[in-house]
XYZ file of C-alpha atoms in Angstrom:
745
model
C 0.000 0.000 0.000
C 2.882 2.310 0.848
C 4.517 1.464 -2.451
C 1.296 2.320 -4.264
C 1.132 5.639 -2.453
C 4.720 6.397 -3.397
C 3.948 5.529 -7.021
C 1.086 8.012 -7.080
C 3.099 10.878 -5.634
C 4.925 11.769 -8.908
C 1.578 11.776 -10.708
C 0.166 14.171 -8.139
C 3.111 16.455 -8.599
C 2.692 16.412 -12.367
C -0.978 17.397 -12.075
C -0.085 20.831 -10.655
C 1.985 23.676 -11.933
C 3.229 26.947 -10.536
C 4.035 29.978 -12.663
C 5.666 33.155 -11.429
C 5.642 36.112 -13.788
C 4.800 39.813 -13.805
C 1.252 41.076 -14.204
C 1.173 41.971 -17.872
C -0.804 44.756 -19.428
C -0.477 45.267 -23.170
C 1.888 48.186 -22.669
C 4.027 46.307 -20.136
C 4.210 43.194 -22.275
C 5.300 45.182 -25.321
C 8.063 46.825 -23.313
C 9.557 43.452 -22.396
C 8.786 41.602 -25.625
C 9.531 43.171 -28.968
C 6.974 42.403 -31.625
C 8.268 41.008 -34.893
C 7.533 43.652 -37.546
C 5.290 42.571 -40.392
C 7.033 43.135 -43.706
C 4.581 42.408 -46.517
C 6.255 41.995 -49.896
C 6.167 44.975 -52.183
C 4.261 44.967 -55.448
C 7.535 44.638 -57.315
C 8.577 41.632 -55.235
C 5.230 39.980 -55.819
C 5.485 40.575 -59.546
C 9.006 39.156 -59.626
C 7.933 36.070 -57.690
C 4.989 35.524 -60.005
C 7.075 35.965 -63.142
C 10.045 33.954 -61.906
C 10.283 30.913 -64.118
C 12.392 27.807 -64.019
C 12.190 24.344 -65.451
C 11.152 22.931 -62.102
C 8.489 25.582 -61.549
C 7.104 25.105 -65.065
C 6.847 21.368 -64.492
C 5.069 21.914 -61.156
C 2.535 24.206 -62.801
C 1.960 21.663 -65.549
C 1.465 18.859 -63.030
C -1.025 20.944 -61.062
C -3.061 21.376 -64.247
C -2.593 17.788 -65.428
C -2.563 15.620 -62.279
C -2.125 12.519 -64.414
C 1.539 13.503 -64.713
C 1.760 13.166 -60.936
C 0.201 9.735 -60.401
C 0.626 7.891 -63.723
C 4.474 7.693 -63.585
C 4.078 6.077 -60.169
C 1.526 3.548 -61.417
C 2.323 0.045 -60.169
C 1.479 -2.095 -63.176
C 2.017 -5.498 -61.568
C 0.112 -4.611 -58.402
C -2.721 -2.485 -59.739
C -3.440 -3.321 -63.395
C -5.391 -6.566 -62.868
C -7.472 -4.976 -60.108
C -8.207 -1.942 -62.265
C -9.295 -4.131 -65.186
C -11.708 -6.172 -63.045
C -13.029 -3.040 -61.410
C -13.357 -1.213 -64.734
C -15.412 -3.999 -66.331
C -17.754 -4.207 -63.332
C -18.167 -0.457 -63.159
C -18.757 -0.237 -66.922
C -21.655 -2.695 -66.775
C -23.289 -0.661 -64.011
C -22.615 2.564 -65.913
C -24.366 1.275 -69.040
C -27.623 0.506 -67.286
C -27.530 3.676 -65.181
C -26.728 5.746 -68.256
C -29.957 4.656 -69.844
C -31.969 4.991 -66.638
C -30.965 8.492 -65.652
C -31.522 9.895 -69.128
C -35.206 9.631 -68.226
C -34.672 12.252 -65.512
C -33.222 14.692 -68.026
C -36.218 14.169 -70.340
C -34.065 13.240 -73.355
C -33.978 9.995 -75.359
C -32.354 7.294 -73.260
C -29.597 6.662 -75.791
C -28.005 9.987 -74.921
C -27.417 8.636 -71.429
C -24.736 6.362 -72.853
C -22.911 9.341 -74.322
C -23.056 11.065 -70.968
C -21.598 8.010 -69.261
C -18.673 7.904 -71.696
C -17.312 11.327 -72.650
C -16.856 12.947 -69.198
C -14.552 10.137 -68.091
C -12.095 10.863 -70.888
C -11.235 14.373 -69.735
C -11.421 13.584 -66.005
C -8.862 10.812 -66.538
C -6.285 13.487 -67.394
C -7.450 16.365 -65.185
C -8.994 14.830 -62.047
C -7.150 14.609 -58.743
C -9.232 11.806 -57.232
C -8.185 8.266 -58.120
C -11.532 6.711 -57.251
C -14.184 9.146 -58.460
C -16.303 7.690 -61.225
C -17.673 10.538 -63.269
C -21.176 10.274 -64.582
C -23.757 12.742 -65.695
C -26.791 11.244 -64.122
C -25.843 10.132 -60.688
C -24.726 12.264 -57.742
C -24.365 10.433 -54.464
C -23.175 10.938 -50.927
C -20.868 8.600 -48.993
C -21.907 7.098 -45.705
C -19.004 8.653 -43.873
C -20.675 12.038 -43.999
C -22.183 12.944 -40.657
C -25.789 13.004 -41.819
C -25.831 9.850 -43.965
C -25.516 6.270 -42.787
C -25.767 4.280 -46.017
C -24.363 4.490 -49.490
C -26.729 5.303 -52.299
C -26.795 6.890 -55.738
C -28.210 10.336 -56.033
C -29.526 11.593 -59.399
C -30.086 15.145 -58.228
C -28.018 16.823 -60.959
C -29.910 14.988 -63.681
C -33.190 16.001 -62.120
C -32.039 19.643 -61.932
C -31.008 19.521 -65.585
C -34.312 17.911 -66.475
C -36.146 20.682 -64.655
C -34.473 23.261 -66.891
C -35.123 21.179 -70.013
C -38.835 20.767 -69.270
C -39.285 24.439 -68.451
C -37.668 25.566 -71.719
C -39.109 22.850 -73.979
C -42.492 21.692 -72.636
C -44.793 19.495 -74.672
C -47.120 22.424 -75.317
C -44.515 24.043 -77.578
C -44.602 21.133 -80.035
C -48.311 20.621 -80.708
C -49.171 19.922 -84.342
C -52.092 18.500 -86.277
C -52.583 14.780 -86.237
C -51.623 14.171 -89.868
C -47.952 15.011 -89.293
C -47.615 13.900 -85.674
C -45.375 11.061 -84.588
C -46.719 10.775 -81.057
C -49.531 11.686 -78.726
C -49.691 12.947 -75.206
C -52.594 10.722 -74.281
C -55.225 13.454 -74.382
C -55.852 13.389 -78.123
C -53.515 16.276 -78.837
C -50.651 15.299 -81.094
C -47.000 16.174 -80.282
C -44.056 16.341 -82.660
C -41.805 14.187 -80.486
C -38.922 14.259 -82.965
C -38.631 18.046 -82.883
C -39.245 18.103 -79.139
C -36.492 15.592 -78.394
C -34.037 17.386 -80.656
C -34.699 20.686 -78.894
C -34.380 19.096 -75.463
C -31.051 17.517 -76.367
C -29.826 20.924 -77.567
C -30.947 22.582 -74.334
C -29.333 19.894 -72.166
C -26.016 20.057 -74.024
C -26.009 23.876 -74.004
C -26.691 23.847 -70.275
C -23.823 21.398 -69.811
C -21.494 23.691 -71.750
C -22.469 26.722 -69.627
C -22.075 24.788 -66.375
C -18.608 23.765 -67.525
C -17.651 27.376 -68.243
C -18.791 28.445 -64.762
C -16.884 25.620 -63.092
C -13.677 26.486 -64.935
C -14.064 30.135 -63.936
C -14.590 29.130 -60.309
C -11.489 26.965 -60.415
C -9.277 29.593 -62.042
C -10.434 32.227 -59.552
C -9.665 29.831 -56.681
C -13.141 30.071 -55.173
C -13.638 26.433 -54.366
C -14.338 27.578 -50.822
C -17.862 28.505 -51.888
C -19.064 24.955 -51.274
C -18.294 25.355 -47.583
C -21.568 27.224 -47.293
C -23.416 24.046 -48.236
C -23.540 22.567 -44.748
C -24.201 18.876 -44.176
C -27.747 19.444 -42.827
C -28.535 21.585 -45.864
C -27.219 18.927 -48.261
C -29.107 16.220 -46.383
C -32.444 18.032 -46.597
C -31.843 18.997 -50.210
C -30.913 15.490 -51.338
C -33.880 13.942 -49.545
C -36.228 16.384 -51.273
C -34.570 15.616 -54.596
C -35.035 11.899 -53.992
C -38.728 12.513 -53.356
C -38.996 14.503 -56.589
C -37.212 11.737 -58.491
C -39.592 9.148 -57.052
C -42.649 11.089 -58.165
C -41.208 11.778 -61.611
C -40.568 8.072 -62.156
C -43.926 6.836 -60.896
C -45.675 7.680 -64.154
C -43.069 5.651 -66.044
C -43.348 2.673 -63.706
C -47.150 2.798 -63.896
C -47.011 3.490 -67.656
C -49.340 6.493 -67.521
C -49.027 9.635 -69.572
C -49.339 12.962 -67.799
C -48.447 16.534 -68.541
C -44.966 17.590 -67.447
C -45.089 20.148 -64.635
C -42.243 22.381 -63.593
C -41.633 25.101 -61.022
C -43.361 25.875 -57.735
C -45.736 23.098 -56.557
C -44.847 21.012 -59.639
C -44.309 17.948 -57.469
C -47.850 18.247 -56.080
C -49.403 18.472 -59.520
C -47.390 15.432 -60.720
C -48.633 13.395 -57.695
C -52.155 14.203 -58.383
C -51.947 13.812 -62.180
C -50.281 10.408 -62.004
C -52.799 9.081 -59.490
C -55.827 10.244 -61.424
C -54.523 8.990 -64.753
C -53.549 5.622 -63.345
C -56.851 5.146 -61.549
C -58.893 6.050 -64.618
C -56.992 3.980 -67.189
C -55.854 1.069 -65.058
C -57.588 -1.546 -67.188
C -56.873 0.050 -70.574
C -53.151 0.775 -70.293
C -51.276 -2.394 -71.227
C -49.052 -1.053 -73.969
C -45.785 -0.733 -72.022
C -43.250 1.895 -73.126
C -39.860 0.591 -74.256
C -36.527 2.157 -75.147
C -37.327 1.619 -78.864
C -34.261 3.189 -80.453
C -30.648 3.681 -79.400
C -28.366 5.502 -81.864
C -25.464 3.387 -83.051
C -22.097 5.092 -82.980
C -21.470 8.747 -82.183
C -23.074 11.970 -83.309
C -20.820 14.694 -84.709
C -19.953 17.462 -82.238
C -22.207 20.513 -82.302
C -21.673 23.984 -80.827
C -23.986 25.164 -78.032
C -26.838 27.578 -78.662
C -25.370 30.682 -77.038
C -28.692 32.513 -77.322
C -30.068 30.221 -74.589
C -27.435 31.233 -72.005
C -29.456 34.130 -70.618
C -32.414 31.852 -69.854
C -30.396 29.253 -67.964
C -27.622 31.192 -66.216
C -29.262 31.086 -62.782
C -29.944 27.350 -62.953
C -26.419 26.766 -64.300
C -24.904 28.425 -61.270
C -26.798 26.250 -58.776
C -26.122 23.070 -60.767
C -22.402 23.867 -60.988
C -22.135 24.413 -57.239
C -24.198 21.387 -56.197
C -22.407 19.037 -58.587
C -19.005 20.202 -57.399
C -19.885 20.165 -53.707
C -21.019 16.562 -53.584
C -18.303 15.382 -55.960
C -15.550 16.843 -53.803
C -17.179 15.449 -50.665
C -17.162 11.955 -52.138
C -13.612 12.379 -53.435
C -12.343 13.481 -50.032
C -13.806 10.368 -48.417
C -11.629 8.125 -50.554
C -8.669 10.499 -50.484
C -8.651 10.261 -46.698
C -9.071 6.504 -46.774
C -6.216 5.944 -49.207
C -3.987 8.843 -48.164
C -3.794 11.053 -51.216
C -4.638 14.724 -51.686
C -7.461 16.374 -53.609
C -7.122 19.905 -54.925
C -10.574 21.463 -54.698
C -9.912 24.191 -57.237
C -8.352 21.700 -59.656
C -11.475 19.566 -59.283
C -13.529 22.583 -60.357
C -11.373 22.904 -63.475
C -11.483 19.151 -64.155
C -15.260 18.931 -63.965
C -15.625 22.171 -65.897
C -13.488 21.049 -68.834
C -15.227 17.665 -68.773
C -18.590 19.362 -69.094
C -17.397 21.717 -71.833
C -16.024 18.769 -73.798
C -19.095 16.604 -73.158
C -21.511 19.380 -74.054
C -20.177 19.360 -77.605
C -21.186 15.683 -77.944
C -24.824 16.014 -76.838
C -24.155 15.031 -73.217
C -25.547 16.520 -70.049
C -23.892 17.705 -66.830
C -21.291 15.334 -65.383
C -20.618 14.813 -61.702
C -19.670 12.078 -59.276
C -21.657 8.830 -59.334
C -21.322 7.271 -55.918
C -22.828 3.924 -56.861
C -20.268 3.540 -59.629
C -17.532 4.944 -57.418
C -18.447 2.456 -54.688
C -18.429 -0.418 -57.192
C -15.087 0.724 -58.555
C -13.561 0.887 -55.082
C -15.139 -2.314 -53.708
C -14.029 -4.390 -56.702
C -10.428 -3.385 -56.180
C -10.042 -0.305 -58.365
C -6.903 1.631 -57.493
C -6.748 4.558 -59.918
C -8.561 6.280 -62.774
C -7.290 3.511 -65.046
C -10.344 1.578 -63.840
C -12.457 4.565 -64.875
C -11.058 4.637 -68.401
C -11.666 0.892 -68.703
C -15.275 1.367 -67.610
C -15.592 3.976 -70.336
C -14.416 1.309 -72.765
C -17.266 -0.968 -71.698
C -19.762 1.849 -72.294
C -18.114 2.454 -75.667
C -18.786 -1.157 -76.640
C -22.457 -0.683 -75.724
C -22.672 2.442 -77.857
C -20.982 0.932 -80.891
C -22.184 -2.677 -80.899
C -24.735 -3.540 -78.199
C -27.309 -0.787 -78.636
C -29.763 -2.985 -80.551
C -29.825 -5.503 -77.706
C -31.036 -2.817 -75.303
C -33.852 -1.405 -77.459
C -36.561 -3.844 -76.208
C -35.814 -2.855 -72.609
C -38.898 -1.430 -70.918
C -38.665 2.087 -69.562
C -40.443 0.944 -66.412
C -37.430 -1.258 -65.674
C -35.122 1.714 -66.009
C -37.414 3.771 -63.772
C -37.332 0.973 -61.223
C -33.528 1.114 -61.284
C -33.716 4.805 -60.501
C -36.182 4.334 -57.657
C -34.243 1.434 -56.148
C -31.186 3.647 -55.840
C -33.136 6.200 -53.789
C -33.242 4.057 -50.645
C -30.117 5.584 -49.175
C -31.475 9.066 -49.712
C -34.792 8.358 -48.014
C -33.000 6.800 -45.066
C -31.627 10.247 -44.283
C -35.012 11.122 -42.780
C -34.064 9.071 -39.727
C -31.159 11.433 -39.121
C -33.512 14.279 -38.216
C -34.280 13.069 -34.645
C -30.567 12.645 -34.002
C -29.859 16.115 -35.355
C -32.604 17.545 -33.150
C -30.986 16.055 -30.058
C -27.521 17.239 -31.034
C -28.241 20.660 -32.508
C -31.738 22.008 -33.023
C -30.597 24.698 -35.450
C -29.057 22.113 -37.782
C -32.240 20.064 -37.610
C -34.267 23.129 -38.570
C -31.975 23.772 -41.552
C -32.471 20.167 -42.689
C -36.272 20.292 -42.434
C -36.596 23.776 -43.940
C -34.405 22.938 -46.942
C -36.242 19.694 -47.568
C -39.699 21.273 -47.465
C -38.610 24.289 -49.503
C -37.056 22.077 -52.188
C -40.200 19.959 -52.444
C -42.563 22.930 -52.688
C -40.490 25.475 -54.606
C -38.454 23.152 -56.787
C -34.809 22.152 -56.467
C -33.198 25.386 -57.644
C -35.305 27.774 -55.546
C -35.337 25.298 -52.679
C -31.551 25.154 -52.595
C -31.349 28.942 -52.609
C -33.958 29.191 -49.842
C -32.122 26.619 -47.740
C -28.798 28.396 -48.255
C -30.272 31.750 -47.214
C -31.957 30.172 -44.199
C -28.676 28.578 -43.139
C -26.841 31.878 -43.455
C -29.624 33.564 -41.494
C -29.117 31.154 -38.604
C -25.405 32.024 -38.604
C -26.170 35.746 -38.566
C -28.654 35.307 -35.733
C -26.206 33.233 -33.699
C -23.571 35.910 -34.156
C -26.043 38.688 -33.460
C -27.263 37.005 -30.281
C -24.203 35.138 -28.985
C -23.698 33.510 -25.619
C -22.433 35.731 -22.842
C -22.242 35.663 -19.086
C -20.728 36.962 -15.907
C -17.579 35.106 -14.910
C -15.958 34.435 -11.569
C -12.820 32.862 -10.195
C -12.266 29.281 -9.102
C -10.601 29.901 -5.697
C -6.886 29.277 -5.635
C -6.541 29.168 -9.431
C -6.320 31.496 -12.415
C -9.388 29.824 -13.956
C -12.574 31.807 -14.574
C -15.942 30.219 -15.274
C -19.561 31.319 -15.557
C -21.046 32.211 -12.208
C -24.334 30.527 -13.111
C -22.709 27.236 -14.035
C -20.524 26.510 -10.993
C -21.306 26.629 -7.301
C -17.782 27.368 -6.087
C -17.128 30.300 -8.423
C -16.517 33.588 -6.608
C -16.737 37.014 -8.179
C -13.893 39.335 -7.117
C -15.203 41.977 -4.729
C -16.205 45.129 -6.556
C -15.391 43.605 -9.947
C -17.654 42.291 -12.698
C -16.292 40.125 -15.521
C -18.214 39.807 -18.788
C -17.325 37.424 -21.602
C -18.931 38.122 -24.974
C -18.504 35.113 -27.258
C -18.717 36.613 -30.713
C -17.132 39.071 -33.092
C -18.512 42.520 -32.336
C -19.961 44.516 -35.198
C -22.840 46.808 -36.041
C -25.480 44.076 -35.844
C -24.741 42.890 -32.301
C -23.353 45.991 -30.576
C -26.744 46.514 -28.930
C -26.476 42.960 -27.613
C -23.140 43.829 -26.008
C -24.653 46.879 -24.321
C -27.614 44.847 -23.102
C -25.359 42.122 -21.698
C -23.321 44.796 -19.912
C -26.411 46.142 -18.165
C -27.487 42.657 -17.127
C -24.028 41.777 -15.817
C -23.345 44.898 -13.744
C -26.963 45.359 -12.669
C -27.376 48.997 -13.681
C -27.420 51.339 -16.645
C -24.345 53.585 -16.569
C -26.064 56.350 -18.526
C -29.108 56.412 -16.234
C -26.884 56.408 -13.168
C -24.988 59.414 -14.478
C -28.159 61.297 -15.353
C -29.669 60.578 -11.938
C -26.524 61.845 -10.244
C -26.632 65.058 -12.237
C -30.241 65.502 -11.211
C -29.330 64.970 -7.564
C -26.479 67.473 -7.854
C -28.830 70.134 -9.144
C -31.054 69.614 -6.128
C -28.083 69.635 -3.757
C -26.976 72.890 -5.352
C -30.326 74.494 -4.590
C -30.191 73.332 -0.991
C -26.678 74.721 -0.574
C -27.866 77.999 -2.047
C -30.722 78.119 0.480
C -28.317 77.324 3.315
C -29.942 74.021 4.128
C -26.742 72.027 3.424
C -23.111 72.434 4.436
C -19.913 71.372 2.664
C -17.452 69.426 4.838
C -14.321 67.364 4.331
C -16.430 64.243 4.233
C -18.967 65.537 1.749
C -22.240 67.385 2.295
C -24.457 67.386 5.379
C -27.780 68.962 6.230
C -28.031 71.758 8.806
C -29.218 70.637 12.279
C -32.913 71.083 12.673
C -33.448 71.237 8.930
C -33.363 67.549 8.052
C -36.978 67.364 7.057
C -36.792 70.572 5.057
C -33.617 69.585 3.280
C -35.102 66.536 1.576
C -36.800 67.481 -1.664
C -38.928 65.352 -3.923
C -37.768 63.834 -7.166
C -39.992 66.169 -9.166
C -38.366 69.439 -10.152
C -40.685 72.470 -10.358
C -40.064 74.757 -13.251
C -37.922 77.715 -12.322
C -37.521 79.966 -15.323
C -35.518 82.530 -13.411
C -32.911 80.017 -12.279
C -32.612 78.578 -15.781
C -31.564 81.939 -17.169
C -28.882 82.881 -14.636
C -25.205 82.339 -15.387
C -23.441 79.365 -13.860
C -20.241 79.038 -11.885
C -18.286 75.932 -10.929
C -17.864 74.496 -7.435
C -16.144 71.188 -6.585
C -17.759 69.086 -3.852
C -17.522 65.469 -2.726
C -20.447 63.047 -2.704
C -20.583 59.469 -1.463
C -23.160 58.084 -3.880
C -23.593 54.815 -1.995
C -24.704 56.591 1.197
C -28.077 58.153 1.949
C -28.449 61.469 0.151
C -30.308 64.558 1.432
C -32.525 64.606 -1.673
C -35.222 62.260 -2.806
C -33.694 61.125 -6.091
C -33.720 57.392 -6.754
C -30.106 56.828 -7.777
C -29.153 53.208 -8.566
C -26.353 51.896 -6.420
C -23.032 51.149 -8.122
C -21.528 48.275 -6.129
C -18.491 47.869 -8.367
C -15.397 49.872 -9.082
C -14.058 47.809 -12.009
C -15.405 46.054 -15.090
C -13.400 43.489 -17.071
C -14.411 42.578 -20.633
C -13.093 39.166 -21.626
C -12.486 39.419 -25.384
C -11.010 35.948 -25.809
C -13.769 34.979 -28.273
C -13.839 38.301 -30.149
C -12.138 37.808 -33.515
C -12.787 41.197 -35.075
C -14.346 44.608 -34.479
C -15.872 46.897 -37.076
C -15.703 50.686 -36.868
C -19.147 50.886 -35.231
C -18.003 48.515 -32.499
C -14.775 50.479 -31.925
C -16.659 53.734 -31.459
C -19.285 52.117 -29.253
C -16.692 50.471 -26.999
C -14.927 53.792 -26.547
C -18.254 55.352 -25.589
C -18.874 52.537 -23.097
C -15.515 53.239 -21.454
C -16.380 56.899 -21.032
C -19.862 56.147 -19.709
C -18.446 53.944 -16.962
C -15.467 56.175 -16.230
C -17.698 59.145 -15.393
C -19.457 57.110 -12.693
C -16.063 56.031 -11.335
C -16.010 52.497 -12.767
C -12.794 51.555 -14.510
C -13.075 49.378 -17.634
C -10.400 46.802 -18.485
C -9.969 44.361 -21.374
C -8.467 40.879 -21.164
C -7.598 37.815 -23.259
C -7.834 39.798 -26.493
C -6.219 38.653 -29.713
C -3.236 40.532 -31.105
C -5.027 41.525 -34.287
C -7.558 43.497 -32.224
C -4.828 45.795 -30.890
C -3.649 46.514 -34.432
C -7.209 47.144 -35.496
C -7.804 49.520 -32.589
C -4.610 51.394 -33.413
C -5.716 51.873 -37.000
C -9.094 53.106 -35.779
C -7.550 55.843 -33.556
C -8.986 54.146 -30.474
C -6.188 55.053 -28.080
C -5.696 58.547 -26.690
C -4.697 60.248 -23.428
C -7.705 58.779 -21.625
C -7.979 55.329 -23.229
C -4.502 53.829 -23.053
C -3.030 50.397 -23.625
C -2.474 49.887 -19.920
C -6.154 48.904 -19.533
C -5.555 45.870 -21.772
C -4.281 42.718 -20.035
C -3.087 39.430 -21.444
C -5.429 37.360 -19.259
C -8.408 37.933 -17.003
C -6.298 36.945 -14.015
C -3.723 39.615 -14.880
C -6.479 42.224 -14.823
C -7.934 40.946 -11.540
C -4.554 40.956 -9.789
C -3.812 44.441 -11.069
C -7.145 45.711 -9.737
C -6.565 43.976 -6.408
C -3.182 45.665 -6.056
C -4.706 49.035 -6.847
C -7.468 48.577 -4.274
C -4.998 47.362 -1.624
C -3.201 50.664 -1.967
C -6.481 52.551 -1.701
C -7.532 50.700 1.471
C -4.941 52.698 3.430
C -6.479 55.984 2.296
C -9.606 57.829 3.431
C -12.934 56.630 2.008
C -13.086 57.454 -1.657
C -15.550 60.152 -2.633
C -16.302 61.172 -6.126
C -15.194 64.694 -6.986
C -17.712 66.351 -9.249
C -17.764 69.776 -10.796
C -21.026 71.341 -9.721
C -22.488 74.080 -11.835
C -23.659 76.781 -9.359
C -26.803 78.435 -10.664
C -26.631 81.759 -8.872
C -26.036 85.405 -9.689
C -23.894 85.812 -6.578
C -20.961 83.757 -5.312
C -21.841 81.005 -2.883
C -21.812 82.110 0.714
C -21.734 79.826 3.734
C -22.267 82.448 6.452
C -25.936 81.741 7.125
C -25.031 79.057 9.634
C -22.224 78.663 12.137
C -19.548 76.338 10.895
C -16.396 74.822 12.401
C -13.062 76.034 11.060
C -12.410 72.849 9.136
C -15.698 73.264 7.269
C -14.836 76.879 6.446
C -11.493 75.784 5.049
C -13.257 73.407 2.693
C -15.598 76.129 1.520
C -12.781 78.637 1.070
C -11.053 76.119 -1.114
C -14.236 75.761 -3.119
C -14.455 79.529 -3.492
C -10.899 79.687 -4.750
C -11.820 77.143 -7.402
C -14.562 79.478 -8.610
C -11.920 81.840 -9.932
C -10.790 79.181 -12.333
């Protein structure tokens, strides 16, 4: 037992530490520690660095643009080639079927889905930084490792967003013709020129793809890949779940083989629920003619330029599609990059996807992004690099060139079923909402709001609404941050919230406020409100009440009802009842017009005063603002904080700042915050430094007479103040003579 006790002694010693150092204010710390001067490079130096060229630098730039030069020379043929071949074949078979299926979401002939499963891979093979991403136009998925998703599953949201644009710009109503020349019908007796309609929809989809690619390249060149950080996990979860619901409804009419009008925009999903149900119920016994793929083009179509005149109509949708496609693609890529220990360049991914879409748009494809189901197949079957991706493209190529005829009898309902089956993972996200609610109610609200908005308003407006709602929650949390009064854990330099711990003690006469947010124009009122709650009074009201009391005291001195002494002011014996005046001030026009003269007196504001003015007590002499969580101040905050200092100083409460970040001092210096009154010696490195400094100051004051506030009193009288109406001791006369001498100044 003794040995065990001896073994624990070193541990006990290691669990404590003792530090001896000076009490540091900002000024004192700077005197002892010289700051390293910041020397930003000049414009000339920056230009020289940018223009400096060498063979090594040129090769690095080339490799950053063509990542294949980085990983292909290190390709391990013996170890990886067989695995990549097996993985590529498996992934290619999946890609062929999904290519056909997800073309239905874009509202173009299913054969174009094969093109979209082939061309994007070619450019991504050379430009992409992720070894495992399988690029596909139709399918955008989220990996289970993300916080809000528990299962893998494909996610055709990009295809649905593209299809939304296609249907809005080329609805069936634009291609109505008379029955003699029609090649199809919409089921209501009105004939539709399906050949012209499909051609226009393919043109719109490919033009949209080209524009999305241009935007993605611009984003990558401008290094603004950070923009996807604003798409929080709860927002993506709600958005993808809503998209899955929209996909389900859009595919129901194909599964049930009913023909309904295509709806788009706000409440479109509601109309399509209703229309499908009514049509299916009415024609259940008559509809047996199942729709099939019918025709798949053999070989490739010649490249065609985009219709630039359509750009203005689709720019808004292109922006949202570009961001969503990139955000999920990078998220999936980072999952595998972390697992297999390689890096992904977010901005390079923007460029890679952008050039892929520009290239694919010329070959009648639609927007390409990550396909998680294919990516998962590629990784689970042993795929190591993008070599597996290029092999999968070869399998799709075989389908385009030689196997198209074999797929023409395939029923569209089967393809729709493939789409719906892949939505399971997305719908399972609904079960994450209760967990989110327990962990963070704000995140749960973002999830629910985005989901509902995307269902009702459509995917593009719903995404925008969810993004704005998420940003609003951030603004509100910054505008109304957490704050509280802090106290000291006895015997330590640790300070915690008074409300949270029983053994926390507030230093006598000191209040400590921690404001956990940047301070700017939107939350400066919150800082002022938290100050009032912490100290228990309003500094401005206290000052105004004191001025009001001084005016009353002045009148009583003028009437001879009060005397000035060393220890302040006292009422004349026998006049106590007369000396006390009410809080209401009668109008006295004559007194308001007389000139004023200055007299200095002393008042103990925490004692009983000879006037009936309700002056709030000020039980503190110091206020410490803990700025440890304040990362920046705007100019409104700087001015307001300086005003706060002055408001407290004039009621004899000193304001100190602690735990601030260095950049705040530089910011305050640039804002002309410091002057003869507000100096750097009120800034302390830690809260404990400030408390010890205040304690030392008060220890010195304890040996002095009681502290009275010295106030300049404006004497409203035509004649100098006289104190001869009552008999006074010599010491009282000396005080008054001193006051009279001050009148001369």
